[in-house]
Amino acid sequence: KQEVTQIPAALSVPEGENLVLNCSFTDSAIYNLQWFRQDPGKGLTSLLLIQSSQREQTSGRLNASLDKSSGRSTLYIAASQPGDSATYLCAVKTGNQFYFGTGTSLTVIP
Amino acid sequence: ETGVTQTPRHLVMGMTNKKSLKCEQHLGHNAMYWYKQSAKKPLELMFVYNFKEQTENNSVPSRFSPECPNSSHLFLHLHTLQPEDSALYLCASSLFALAGGNEQFFGPGTRLTVL
């Protein structure tokens, strides 16, 4: 069974800092990997989707990379802002199943 | 209204009650999903519907009964729930549920509390 791990579980950084969130998965036979953010008590907002054939995707200050063979993805956030404070989740699609990590809780301190 | 909507946003029910959660998507998608999110646990996929047909049921107890009358609407009927069923229930949609790269879009969720 696919297992998705996100490290660290929590991260606190000062405003303006660049940061990297990590996601690893045990089964490299994935169709895609998706990064989400979740604000407290709310649903998930899609940030980036990387297809299995792609190496990275960029949207504004966000850049996500995928190394399928090693079972890893990173989400790079440039020039962090207090509004970036949220929980960041990664999910992989394997077969017809979606597997999520438990997330990284990010706090950006003004 | 756009995106994925869910009603109600909050629900408190007793163990003997019957209630239903509703999800509607306005994205023209053909696949819809129910997830359960419990504290400190990863999201758990419960059901998948593709073109109104259920394609996945991840060993969900029968006290949860999904219904998908069309590609835009998804319901989760609840009866005889247990306190451990208290969680955030999230609905999502994507263009298709077939193997391949389809981005999922989530609703805001229903916070369910079972007393």
mmCIF file of C-alpha atoms in Angstrom:
data_model
loop_
_atom_site.group_PDB
_atom_site.id
_atom_site.type_symbol
_atom_site.label_atom_id
_atom_site.label_comp_id
_atom_site.label_asym_id
_atom_site.label_seq_id
_atom_site.Cartn_x
_atom_site.Cartn_y
_atom_site.Cartn_z
ATOM 1 C CA LYS A 1 0.000 0.000 0.000
ATOM 2 C CA GLN A 2 1.223 3.493 -0.847
ATOM 3 C CA GLU A 3 2.416 5.521 2.118
ATOM 4 C CA VAL A 4 2.982 9.252 1.991
ATOM 5 C CA THR A 5 5.140 11.042 4.543
ATOM 6 C CA GLN A 6 5.614 14.762 5.036
ATOM 7 C CA ILE A 7 8.502 16.207 6.984
ATOM 8 C CA PRO A 8 8.608 18.339 9.016
ATOM 9 C CA ALA A 9 5.215 18.105 10.676
ATOM 10 C CA ALA A 10 5.453 21.758 11.684
ATOM 11 C CA LEU A 11 7.608 24.651 10.602
ATOM 12 C CA SER A 12 7.905 28.227 11.815
ATOM 13 C CA VAL A 13 9.836 30.826 9.801
ATOM 14 C CA PRO A 14 10.210 34.614 9.795
ATOM 15 C CA GLU A 15 8.536 36.556 7.019
ATOM 16 C CA GLY A 16 10.577 36.846 3.833
ATOM 17 C CA GLU A 17 12.408 33.580 4.236
ATOM 18 C CA ASN A 18 12.516 30.979 1.472
ATOM 19 C CA LEU A 19 11.483 27.502 2.578
ATOM 20 C CA VAL A 20 11.144 23.929 1.392
ATOM 21 C CA LEU A 21 8.501 21.385 2.346
ATOM 22 C CA ASN A 22 9.132 17.713 1.744
ATOM 23 C CA CYS A 23 6.913 14.860 0.644
ATOM 24 C CA SER A 24 7.989 11.243 0.160
ATOM 25 C CA PHE A 25 6.085 8.226 -1.076
ATOM 26 C CA THR A 26 6.874 4.519 -1.027
ATOM 27 C CA ASP A 27 5.495 3.359 -4.385
ATOM 28 C CA SER A 28 6.956 5.168 -7.389
ATOM 29 C CA ALA A 29 4.156 3.951 -9.690
ATOM 30 C CA ILE A 30 2.187 7.171 -9.465
ATOM 31 C CA TYR A 31 0.164 9.031 -12.070
ATOM 32 C CA ASN A 32 0.538 12.429 -10.489
ATOM 33 C CA LEU A 33 1.317 14.338 -7.319
ATOM 34 C CA GLN A 34 -0.702 17.281 -6.098
ATOM 35 C CA TRP A 35 0.116 19.902 -3.471
ATOM 36 C CA PHE A 36 -2.678 21.545 -1.470
ATOM 37 C CA ARG A 37 -3.001 24.082 1.278
ATOM 38 C CA GLN A 38 -5.608 23.835 3.993
ATOM 39 C CA ASP A 39 -6.599 26.636 6.308
ATOM 40 C CA PRO A 40 -7.954 25.678 9.751
ATOM 41 C CA GLY A 41 -11.385 24.058 9.524
ATOM 42 C CA LYS A 42 -11.545 24.591 5.780
ATOM 43 C CA GLY A 43 -11.344 22.509 2.642
ATOM 44 C CA LEU A 44 -8.263 21.998 0.491
ATOM 45 C CA THR A 45 -7.066 24.471 -2.095
ATOM 46 C CA SER A 46 -5.093 23.027 -4.983
ATOM 47 C CA LEU A 47 -1.695 24.653 -5.443
ATOM 48 C CA LEU A 48 0.149 22.603 -8.041
ATOM 49 C CA LEU A 49 -0.323 19.347 -9.920
ATOM 50 C CA ILE A 50 2.689 17.499 -11.311
ATOM 51 C CA GLN A 51 2.138 14.704 -13.790
ATOM 52 C CA SER A 52 4.352 11.633 -13.470
ATOM 53 C CA SER A 53 6.206 12.598 -16.647
ATOM 54 C CA GLN A 54 7.033 16.089 -15.364
ATOM 55 C CA ARG A 55 9.899 17.216 -13.164
ATOM 56 C CA GLU A 56 8.485 20.454 -11.822
ATOM 57 C CA GLN A 57 5.675 22.971 -11.872
ATOM 58 C CA THR A 58 5.674 26.627 -10.964
ATOM 59 C CA SER A 59 2.948 29.035 -9.903
ATOM 60 C CA GLY A 60 3.938 32.465 -8.677
ATOM 61 C CA ARG A 61 6.151 32.081 -5.614
ATOM 62 C CA LEU A 62 5.608 28.325 -5.529
ATOM 63 C CA ASN A 63 7.715 25.695 -7.219
ATOM 64 C CA ALA A 64 7.121 21.984 -6.876
ATOM 65 C CA SER A 65 9.534 19.319 -8.022
ATOM 66 C CA LEU A 66 9.059 15.610 -8.491
ATOM 67 C CA ASP A 67 11.643 12.824 -8.484
ATOM 68 C CA LYS A 68 9.490 9.796 -9.087
ATOM 69 C CA SER A 69 12.290 7.253 -9.024
ATOM 70 C CA SER A 70 13.366 8.272 -5.528
ATOM 71 C CA GLY A 71 9.795 8.817 -4.341
ATOM 72 C CA ARG A 72 10.217 12.466 -3.415
ATOM 73 C CA SER A 73 8.655 15.834 -4.044
ATOM 74 C CA THR A 74 9.466 19.252 -2.668
ATOM 75 C CA LEU A 75 7.422 22.414 -2.484
ATOM 76 C CA TYR A 76 9.545 25.547 -2.523
ATOM 77 C CA ILE A 77 7.967 28.761 -1.270
ATOM 78 C CA ALA A 78 9.886 31.934 -2.044
ATOM 79 C CA ALA A 79 9.754 35.090 0.058
ATOM 80 C CA SER A 80 7.256 33.706 2.546
ATOM 81 C CA GLN A 81 4.403 35.898 3.815
ATOM 82 C CA PRO A 82 2.126 35.638 6.866
ATOM 83 C CA GLY A 83 -0.723 34.756 4.511
ATOM 84 C CA ASP A 84 1.162 31.588 3.604
ATOM 85 C CA SER A 85 0.476 30.249 7.102
ATOM 86 C CA ALA A 86 -1.558 27.049 6.640
ATOM 87 C CA THR A 87 -1.179 23.293 6.510
ATOM 88 C CA TYR A 88 0.348 22.010 3.283
ATOM 89 C CA LEU A 89 -0.651 18.561 2.079
ATOM 90 C CA CYS A 90 0.703 16.424 -0.708
ATOM 91 C CA ALA A 91 -1.235 13.636 -2.376
ATOM 92 C CA VAL A 92 -0.278 11.008 -4.927
ATOM 93 C CA LYS A 93 -2.522 9.115 -7.291
ATOM 94 C CA THR A 94 -1.753 5.410 -7.571
ATOM 95 C CA GLY A 95 -4.185 3.377 -9.628
ATOM 96 C CA ASN A 96 -7.619 4.744 -8.807
ATOM 97 C CA GLN A 97 -6.618 5.692 -5.277
ATOM 98 C CA PHE A 98 -5.415 8.950 -3.819
ATOM 99 C CA TYR A 99 -3.041 8.853 -0.862
ATOM 100 C CA PHE A 100 -2.414 11.864 1.322
ATOM 101 C CA GLY A 101 0.294 12.790 3.763
ATOM 102 C CA THR A 102 -0.546 14.203 7.189
ATOM 103 C CA GLY A 103 0.713 17.622 6.192
ATOM 104 C CA THR A 104 3.209 20.264 7.269
ATOM 105 C CA SER A 105 1.811 23.048 9.423
ATOM 106 C CA LEU A 106 3.529 26.272 8.369
ATOM 107 C CA THR A 107 3.593 29.458 10.428
ATOM 108 C CA VAL A 108 5.135 32.575 8.920
ATOM 109 C CA ILE A 109 5.961 35.113 11.614
ATOM 110 C CA PRO A 110 5.559 38.792 10.681
ATOM 111 C CA GLU B 1 -21.963 29.748 -7.770
ATOM 112 C CA THR B 2 -18.645 28.243 -8.761
ATOM 113 C CA GLY B 3 -16.388 25.428 -7.598
ATOM 114 C CA VAL B 4 -17.446 22.743 -5.184
ATOM 115 C CA THR B 5 -20.034 23.493 -2.513
ATOM 116 C CA GLN B 6 -21.059 21.435 0.488
ATOM 117 C CA THR B 7 -24.031 21.658 2.828
ATOM 118 C CA PRO B 8 -24.437 21.785 5.698
ATOM 119 C CA ARG B 9 -21.129 23.224 6.862
ATOM 120 C CA HIS B 10 -21.688 21.977 10.401
ATOM 121 C CA LEU B 11 -23.812 19.096 11.637
ATOM 122 C CA VAL B 12 -24.412 17.711 15.106
ATOM 123 C CA MET B 13 -26.352 14.477 15.323
ATOM 124 C CA GLY B 14 -27.192 11.763 17.773
ATOM 125 C CA MET B 15 -26.275 8.162 17.198
ATOM 126 C CA THR B 16 -29.832 7.241 16.224
ATOM 127 C CA ASN B 17 -30.403 10.107 13.796
ATOM 128 C CA LYS B 18 -30.466 9.953 10.017
ATOM 129 C CA LYS B 19 -28.968 12.841 8.107
ATOM 130 C CA SER B 20 -27.498 13.546 4.686
ATOM 131 C CA LEU B 21 -24.536 15.550 3.442
ATOM 132 C CA LYS B 22 -24.772 17.222 0.074
ATOM 133 C CA CYS B 23 -22.075 18.136 -2.409
ATOM 134 C CA GLU B 24 -22.470 19.999 -5.680
ATOM 135 C CA GLN B 25 -19.836 20.854 -8.252
ATOM 136 C CA HIS B 26 -20.137 23.562 -10.894
ATOM 137 C CA LEU B 27 -16.963 22.674 -12.787
ATOM 138 C CA GLY B 28 -18.347 20.342 -15.423
ATOM 139 C CA HIS B 29 -16.472 17.421 -13.901
ATOM 140 C CA ASN B 30 -17.426 13.786 -14.210
ATOM 141 C CA ALA B 31 -15.846 12.317 -11.095
ATOM 142 C CA MET B 32 -16.738 13.014 -7.478
ATOM 143 C CA TYR B 33 -15.223 11.821 -4.225
ATOM 144 C CA TRP B 34 -15.969 11.617 -0.512
ATOM 145 C CA TYR B 35 -13.101 11.896 1.965
ATOM 146 C CA LYS B 36 -12.958 11.722 5.746
ATOM 147 C CA GLN B 37 -10.459 13.862 7.640
ATOM 148 C CA SER B 38 -9.890 13.009 11.286
ATOM 149 C CA ALA B 39 -7.516 14.837 13.582
ATOM 150 C CA LYS B 40 -3.860 13.868 13.175
ATOM 151 C CA LYS B 41 -4.657 11.342 10.416
ATOM 152 C CA PRO B 42 -4.244 11.548 6.638
ATOM 153 C CA LEU B 43 -7.295 12.132 4.525
ATOM 154 C CA GLU B 44 -9.080 8.848 3.901
ATOM 155 C CA LEU B 45 -10.727 8.280 0.546
ATOM 156 C CA MET B 46 -14.185 6.784 1.137
ATOM 157 C CA PHE B 47 -15.985 6.624 -2.207
ATOM 158 C CA VAL B 48 -15.326 7.457 -5.836
ATOM 159 C CA TYR B 49 -17.936 8.031 -8.521
ATOM 160 C CA ASN B 50 -17.135 8.317 -12.210
ATOM 161 C CA PHE B 51 -20.001 9.260 -14.546
ATOM 162 C CA LYS B 52 -22.473 8.491 -11.708
ATOM 163 C CA GLU B 53 -21.100 4.979 -11.233
ATOM 164 C CA GLN B 54 -19.369 4.015 -8.015
ATOM 165 C CA THR B 55 -15.859 2.856 -8.822
ATOM 166 C CA GLU B 56 -14.294 2.700 -5.368
ATOM 167 C CA ASN B 57 -15.571 1.847 -1.906
ATOM 168 C CA ASN B 58 -12.695 1.691 0.527
ATOM 169 C CA SER B 59 -14.228 -0.690 3.060
ATOM 170 C CA VAL B 60 -16.480 2.005 4.414
ATOM 171 C CA PRO B 61 -19.043 0.835 7.025
ATOM 172 C CA SER B 62 -22.579 0.499 5.724
ATOM 173 C CA ARG B 63 -23.791 3.250 8.057
ATOM 174 C CA PHE B 64 -22.368 5.559 5.355
ATOM 175 C CA SER B 65 -24.380 5.321 2.151
ATOM 176 C CA PRO B 66 -23.383 7.403 -0.893
ATOM 177 C CA GLU B 67 -25.670 8.467 -3.702
ATOM 178 C CA CYS B 68 -24.749 10.107 -6.990
ATOM 179 C CA PRO B 69 -27.870 10.996 -9.007
ATOM 180 C CA ASN B 70 -25.871 12.877 -11.661
ATOM 181 C CA SER B 71 -22.327 14.039 -12.293
ATOM 182 C CA SER B 72 -22.900 17.322 -10.480
ATOM 183 C CA HIS B 73 -24.378 16.065 -7.224
ATOM 184 C CA LEU B 74 -23.142 13.696 -4.566
ATOM 185 C CA PHE B 75 -24.784 12.783 -1.294
ATOM 186 C CA LEU B 76 -23.611 10.927 1.781
ATOM 187 C CA HIS B 77 -26.469 9.451 3.799
ATOM 188 C CA LEU B 78 -25.683 8.853 7.443
ATOM 189 C CA HIS B 79 -27.471 6.605 9.920
ATOM 190 C CA THR B 80 -26.656 4.983 13.238
ATOM 191 C CA LEU B 81 -23.290 6.699 13.414
ATOM 192 C CA GLN B 82 -20.738 6.294 16.183
ATOM 193 C CA PRO B 83 -18.872 9.037 18.052
ATOM 194 C CA GLU B 84 -15.650 8.022 16.264
ATOM 195 C CA ASP B 85 -17.307 9.043 12.996
ATOM 196 C CA SER B 86 -16.973 12.667 14.071
ATOM 197 C CA ALA B 87 -14.692 14.303 11.513
ATOM 198 C CA LEU B 88 -14.493 16.760 8.640
ATOM 199 C CA TYR B 89 -16.104 15.224 5.556
ATOM 200 C CA LEU B 90 -14.738 16.597 2.329
ATOM 201 C CA CYS B 91 -16.124 16.311 -1.155
ATOM 202 C CA ALA B 92 -13.938 16.682 -4.230
ATOM 203 C CA SER B 93 -14.332 16.512 -7.986
ATOM 204 C CA SER B 94 -12.085 16.040 -11.002
ATOM 205 C CA LEU B 95 -12.598 15.856 -14.734
ATOM 206 C CA PHE B 96 -12.379 12.060 -14.718
ATOM 207 C CA ALA B 97 -11.554 9.357 -12.199
ATOM 208 C CA LEU B 98 -9.686 7.253 -14.721
ATOM 209 C CA ALA B 99 -6.045 6.433 -14.262
ATOM 210 C CA GLY B 100 -4.148 9.513 -15.279
ATOM 211 C CA GLY B 101 -3.521 13.054 -14.231
ATOM 212 C CA ASN B 102 -6.631 14.800 -13.074
ATOM 213 C CA GLU B 103 -6.535 17.668 -10.646
ATOM 214 C CA GLN B 104 -8.907 17.426 -7.707
ATOM 215 C CA PHE B 105 -10.893 20.371 -6.441
ATOM 216 C CA PHE B 106 -12.271 20.282 -2.930
ATOM 217 C CA GLY B 107 -15.301 21.728 -1.205
ATOM 218 C CA PRO B 108 -15.120 23.471 2.174
ATOM 219 C CA GLY B 109 -16.212 20.358 4.060
ATOM 220 C CA THR B 110 -18.902 19.452 6.576
ATOM 221 C CA ARG B 111 -17.814 19.337 10.200
ATOM 222 C CA LEU B 112 -19.742 16.413 11.678
ATOM 223 C CA THR B 113 -20.090 15.794 15.393
ATOM 224 C CA VAL B 114 -21.778 12.608 16.601
ATOM 225 C CA LEU B 115 -22.979 12.697 20.186
#
